[in-house]
Short mmCIF file of C-alpha atoms in Angstrom, two decimals:
data_model
loop_
_atom_site.label_atom_id
_atom_site.label_comp_id
_atom_site.label_asym_id
_atom_site.label_seq_id
_atom_site.Cartn_x
_atom_site.Cartn_y
_atom_site.Cartn_z
CA MET A 1 88.00 77.07 137.02
CA ARG A 2 91.47 77.32 135.20
CA LEU A 3 92.12 80.07 132.92
CA ALA A 4 95.23 79.94 129.52
CA VAL A 5 97.10 83.66 129.51
CA LEU A 6 98.66 84.21 126.47
CA SER A 7 100.22 87.20 125.34
CA ASP A 8 102.15 89.37 121.55
CA VAL A 9 101.26 86.12 119.24
CA HIS A 10 102.46 88.89 116.65
CA GLY A 11 101.18 87.67 113.41
CA ASN A 12 103.27 83.86 114.05
CA LEU A 13 100.47 81.18 113.60
CA GLU A 14 102.87 78.25 113.93
CA ALA A 15 103.47 79.28 117.73
CA LEU A 16 99.62 80.17 118.15
CA GLU A 17 98.98 76.75 117.29
CA ALA A 18 101.58 74.98 119.53
CA VAL A 19 100.23 76.95 122.15
CA LEU A 20 96.39 76.18 121.40
CA LEU A 21 97.13 72.96 121.29
CA GLU A 22 99.29 72.74 124.28
CA ILE A 23 96.18 74.42 125.72
CA ASP A 24 93.51 71.99 124.95
CA ARG A 25 95.58 69.14 125.83
CA LEU A 26 95.89 70.66 129.40
CA GLY A 27 91.93 71.70 129.53
CA VAL A 28 91.25 74.94 130.28
CA ASP A 29 88.16 76.68 131.28
CA GLY A 30 88.95 80.01 129.55
CA ILE A 31 91.08 81.60 127.20
CA ILE A 32 92.32 85.04 127.67
CA VAL A 33 94.65 87.47 125.26
CA LEU A 34 97.20 90.36 126.19
CA GLY A 35 97.25 92.33 124.01
CA ASP A 36 99.25 92.29 120.54
CA ILE A 37 97.65 89.70 117.96
CA VAL A 38 99.39 91.21 115.00
CA GLY A 39 102.82 92.44 113.92
CA TYR A 40 106.05 91.41 112.92
CA GLY A 41 104.50 88.31 111.79
CA PRO A 42 103.49 86.92 108.05
CA ASP A 43 99.71 85.76 109.51
CA PRO A 44 97.76 88.65 110.80
CA LEU A 45 94.71 87.39 108.86
CA ALA A 46 95.36 83.97 110.41
CA CYS A 47 96.03 84.69 114.01
CA ILE A 48 93.08 86.47 114.30
CA TYR A 49 90.66 83.97 112.50
CA ARG A 50 91.87 81.23 115.83
CA ILE A 51 91.84 83.78 117.79
CA ARG A 52 88.37 84.25 117.48
CA GLU A 53 87.77 80.83 116.80
CA ALA A 54 88.74 80.12 120.43
CA ASP A 55 86.43 82.83 122.01
CA ALA A 56 89.04 84.44 123.96
CA SER A 57 88.46 87.58 126.12
CA CYS A 58 91.35 89.99 124.54
CA VAL A 59 92.96 93.40 125.72
CA LEU A 60 94.24 95.76 123.29
CA GLY A 61 97.93 96.35 122.76
CA ASN A 62 99.57 98.83 121.18
CA HIS A 63 99.98 97.32 118.01
CA ASP A 64 96.53 96.35 117.41
CA GLU A 65 95.91 99.58 118.17
CA ALA A 66 98.14 101.08 115.60
CA LEU A 67 96.76 98.67 112.60
CA VAL A 68 93.36 100.47 113.65
CA ASP A 69 94.53 103.81 114.10
CA PRO A 70 97.75 104.06 111.61
CA SER A 71 98.37 106.99 112.72
CA HIS A 72 99.39 105.62 116.36
CA ALA A 73 102.35 104.09 113.82
CA HIS A 74 104.94 106.40 114.40
CA GLU A 75 105.09 105.09 118.35
CA LEU A 76 106.91 101.78 116.92
CA ASN A 77 109.60 101.24 116.03
CA ALA A 78 111.44 100.74 112.49
CA VAL A 79 110.93 97.11 112.04
CA ALA A 80 107.46 97.01 113.69
CA ARG A 81 105.90 99.63 111.90
CA ASP A 82 106.86 98.08 108.21
CA THR A 83 105.74 95.01 109.41
CA LEU A 84 102.65 96.22 110.87
CA LEU A 85 101.88 98.28 107.78
CA ARG A 86 102.39 94.83 105.54
CA SER A 87 100.20 93.68 108.31
CA ARG A 88 97.74 96.03 107.61
CA GLN A 89 97.12 95.13 103.47
CA MET A 90 96.08 91.78 104.72
CA VAL A 91 93.23 92.15 106.85
CA SER A 92 89.40 92.95 105.88
CA ASP A 93 87.09 95.88 107.81
CA GLU A 94 85.67 92.57 109.96
CA GLU A 95 88.97 92.22 111.09
CA LEU A 96 89.35 95.89 112.14
CA ALA A 97 86.09 96.04 113.80
CA PHE A 98 87.04 92.98 116.29
CA LEU A 99 90.03 94.73 117.39
CA ARG A 100 88.08 97.72 117.82
CA THR A 101 86.03 95.69 120.44
CA PHE A 102 88.95 95.39 122.45
CA ALA A 103 89.13 96.94 126.02
CA PHE A 104 92.41 98.19 127.53
CA ARG A 105 91.45 96.44 130.54
CA HIS A 106 89.60 92.91 131.45
CA VAL A 107 88.73 92.18 135.43
CA GLU A 108 88.24 88.40 136.13
CA GLY A 109 87.47 87.36 139.78
CA ASP A 110 90.22 88.82 141.56
CA GLY A 111 92.81 89.02 138.92
CA VAL A 112 93.45 92.14 135.55
CA PHE A 113 94.53 91.25 132.50
CA THR A 114 95.78 94.30 130.20
CA HIS A 115 98.92 94.70 127.56
CA ALA A 116 101.13 96.95 129.84
CA ASN A 117 101.56 98.06 133.46
CA PRO A 118 97.26 97.40 134.31
CA VAL A 119 97.37 100.18 136.18
CA LEU A 120 98.10 102.96 133.51
CA PRO A 121 97.31 100.49 130.70
CA GLU A 122 96.88 102.95 127.96
CA GLN A 123 99.99 104.91 128.63
CA TRP A 124 101.56 100.99 127.18
CA GLN A 125 104.66 101.50 130.09
CA HIS A 126 106.23 98.29 129.97
CA LEU A 127 107.30 96.88 133.18
CA HIS A 128 110.68 95.71 132.51
CA LEU A 129 112.73 98.54 134.94
CA PHE A 130 112.43 97.45 139.44
CA GLU A 131 111.20 100.93 139.83
CA HIS A 132 108.03 100.90 137.09
CA ILE A 133 107.19 97.28 138.87
CA ARG A 134 106.98 98.48 142.48
CA TRP A 135 104.88 101.43 141.77
CA CYS A 136 102.52 99.29 139.83
CA LEU A 137 102.45 96.65 142.91
CA ASP A 138 101.74 99.25 145.37
CA GLU A 139 99.31 101.16 143.66
CA LEU A 140 97.44 97.31 142.06
CA GLU A 141 93.81 96.89 143.55
CA TRP A 142 93.72 93.13 142.51
CA HIS A 143 95.31 90.28 143.56
CA LEU A 144 96.98 89.49 140.99
CA ALA A 145 98.15 90.94 137.43
CA PHE A 146 98.98 89.14 134.08
CA VAL A 147 100.56 91.61 132.06
CA GLY A 148 102.49 91.04 128.75
CA HIS A 149 104.11 93.99 126.11
CA THR A 150 107.91 93.64 127.04
CA HIS A 151 108.30 89.84 125.83
CA TYR A 152 109.96 88.59 129.02
CA PRO A 153 108.16 86.31 130.84
CA GLY A 154 108.28 86.60 134.80
CA ILE A 155 106.83 86.85 138.45
CA PHE A 156 106.85 89.24 141.26
CA CYS A 157 105.54 89.13 144.79
CA ARG A 158 104.33 92.17 146.80
CA THR A 159 105.26 91.29 150.44
CA ASP A 160 104.46 93.59 153.62
CA HIS A 161 107.92 94.89 153.10
CA GLN A 162 109.09 94.69 149.56
CA VAL A 163 108.64 93.56 146.06
CA VAL A 164 111.14 90.43 145.27
CA ALA A 165 111.44 88.64 141.34
CA LEU A 166 110.48 84.99 142.07
CA THR A 167 113.03 82.55 140.49
CA SER A 168 110.47 79.60 139.93
CA SER A 169 108.14 79.47 136.96
CA GLU A 170 105.28 78.30 139.51
CA LEU A 171 103.15 80.25 141.81
CA ALA A 172 101.46 79.34 144.84
CA VAL A 173 99.09 82.12 145.26
CA GLY A 174 99.11 83.46 148.86
CA HIS A 175 98.06 86.75 150.44
CA HIS A 176 100.26 89.06 148.67
CA ARG A 177 99.42 90.95 145.82
CA TYR A 178 101.41 89.55 141.97
CA LEU A 179 102.78 90.57 138.52
CA ILE A 180 103.02 87.90 136.07
CA ASN A 181 104.21 88.72 132.38
CA VAL A 182 103.22 85.84 130.35
CA GLY A 183 105.66 86.55 127.73
CA SER A 184 105.33 86.05 123.95
CA VAL A 185 104.04 83.63 122.03
CA GLY A 186 104.99 84.85 118.60
CA GLN A 187 108.29 86.83 119.74
CA PRO A 188 110.10 86.09 122.76
CA ARG A 189 112.82 87.59 124.10
CA ASP A 190 114.60 86.29 126.38
CA GLY A 191 116.78 84.15 124.99
CA ASP A 192 114.09 81.10 124.44
CA PRO A 193 112.54 81.38 120.93
CA ARG A 194 109.93 78.66 122.57
CA ALA A 195 105.86 80.02 123.14
CA CYS A 196 105.44 81.11 126.11
CA PHE A 197 101.86 81.42 128.00
CA ALA A 198 100.31 81.25 131.42
CA ILE A 199 98.57 79.22 133.06
CA TRP A 200 96.67 80.47 136.16
CA ASP A 201 94.48 77.55 138.31
CA VAL A 202 92.20 79.66 140.16
CA ASN A 203 90.68 77.32 142.78
CA ALA A 204 93.78 75.86 143.32
CA GLY A 205 95.56 79.17 144.00
CA ARG A 206 98.24 78.13 140.91
CA ALA A 207 99.54 79.63 138.55
CA GLU A 208 102.31 78.49 136.16
CA LEU A 209 104.56 79.96 133.02
CA ARG A 210 104.81 77.24 130.18
CA ARG A 211 106.84 77.11 127.45
CA VAL A 212 106.22 74.93 124.09
CA GLU A 213 108.37 74.35 120.96
CA TYR A 214 106.99 75.22 118.08
CA PRO A 215 108.52 75.19 114.05
CA LEU A 216 110.20 78.25 113.92
CA HIS A 217 111.61 77.88 110.30
CA LEU A 218 108.13 77.66 108.83
CA THR A 219 107.82 81.22 110.26
CA GLN A 220 111.20 82.57 109.15
CA GLN A 221 110.17 80.93 106.02
CA LYS A 222 107.08 82.99 105.46
CA LEU A 223 108.69 85.76 106.29
CA THR A 224 111.18 85.33 103.74
CA ASN A 225 108.93 84.56 100.81
CA LEU A 226 107.41 87.44 101.39
CA GLY A 227 110.08 90.33 101.13
CA TRP A 228 109.64 91.05 105.09
CA PRO A 229 112.46 92.23 106.88
CA ALA A 230 115.07 90.21 107.68
CA TYR A 231 115.77 90.55 111.11
CA ALA A 232 112.19 89.72 111.65
CA ALA A 233 112.44 86.29 111.14
CA GLU A 234 116.30 86.33 112.31
CA ARG A 235 115.33 87.45 115.88
CA LEU A 236 112.81 84.60 116.59
CA ALA A 237 115.98 81.50 116.04
CA ARG A 238 117.48 83.42 119.08
CA GLY A 239 114.76 84.21 120.79
CA GLU A 240 115.86 88.20 120.89
#
């Protein structure tokens, strides 16, 4: 079984389409989305439609939560809050009902899938700091954990004695515990503007981070035409 795992689409239809085309080319048995379909980007409605059409399993992200319940919007930064409130005007009750079906956690075999820290996913903890990553892997009940939220892809391994950050984008799954941050489809922040996602080949015991280019200038033009915050468009080309 091969699974595609993606996160943080953030209303970026061009990036999502590029990833879905690449997933189709690679051939997978299922797609799992780790939340934040909406926010920042100009196409929240189309992104929700495309993910529903792909029959993906989805977990809740903090931007999805804030779209469904605007009382959480104050928890976001100013640009995120601005674009999220604009996004809410673009969706109907049908799309909100779809987002309400998302759980905080999804389990597939010996893998767990969440937006934020899989041990306490409802707290939206970013797994940026090494001490948080170490604590997560120490407490993890599953063999592998796939997360998003930070927009920084990376693979971490809990050996018998320590937690290490792996420098490769490919992983041969052994007997250790692993944390795989799949990065972001619609707004990478690691200096690489290409959309990022992961492939987990369960039977082969392999996982891989992959990148794909997309016509980001089209997304930027949409944001400009809508009059959304300039930084939301500018950051896409810089991968920040």
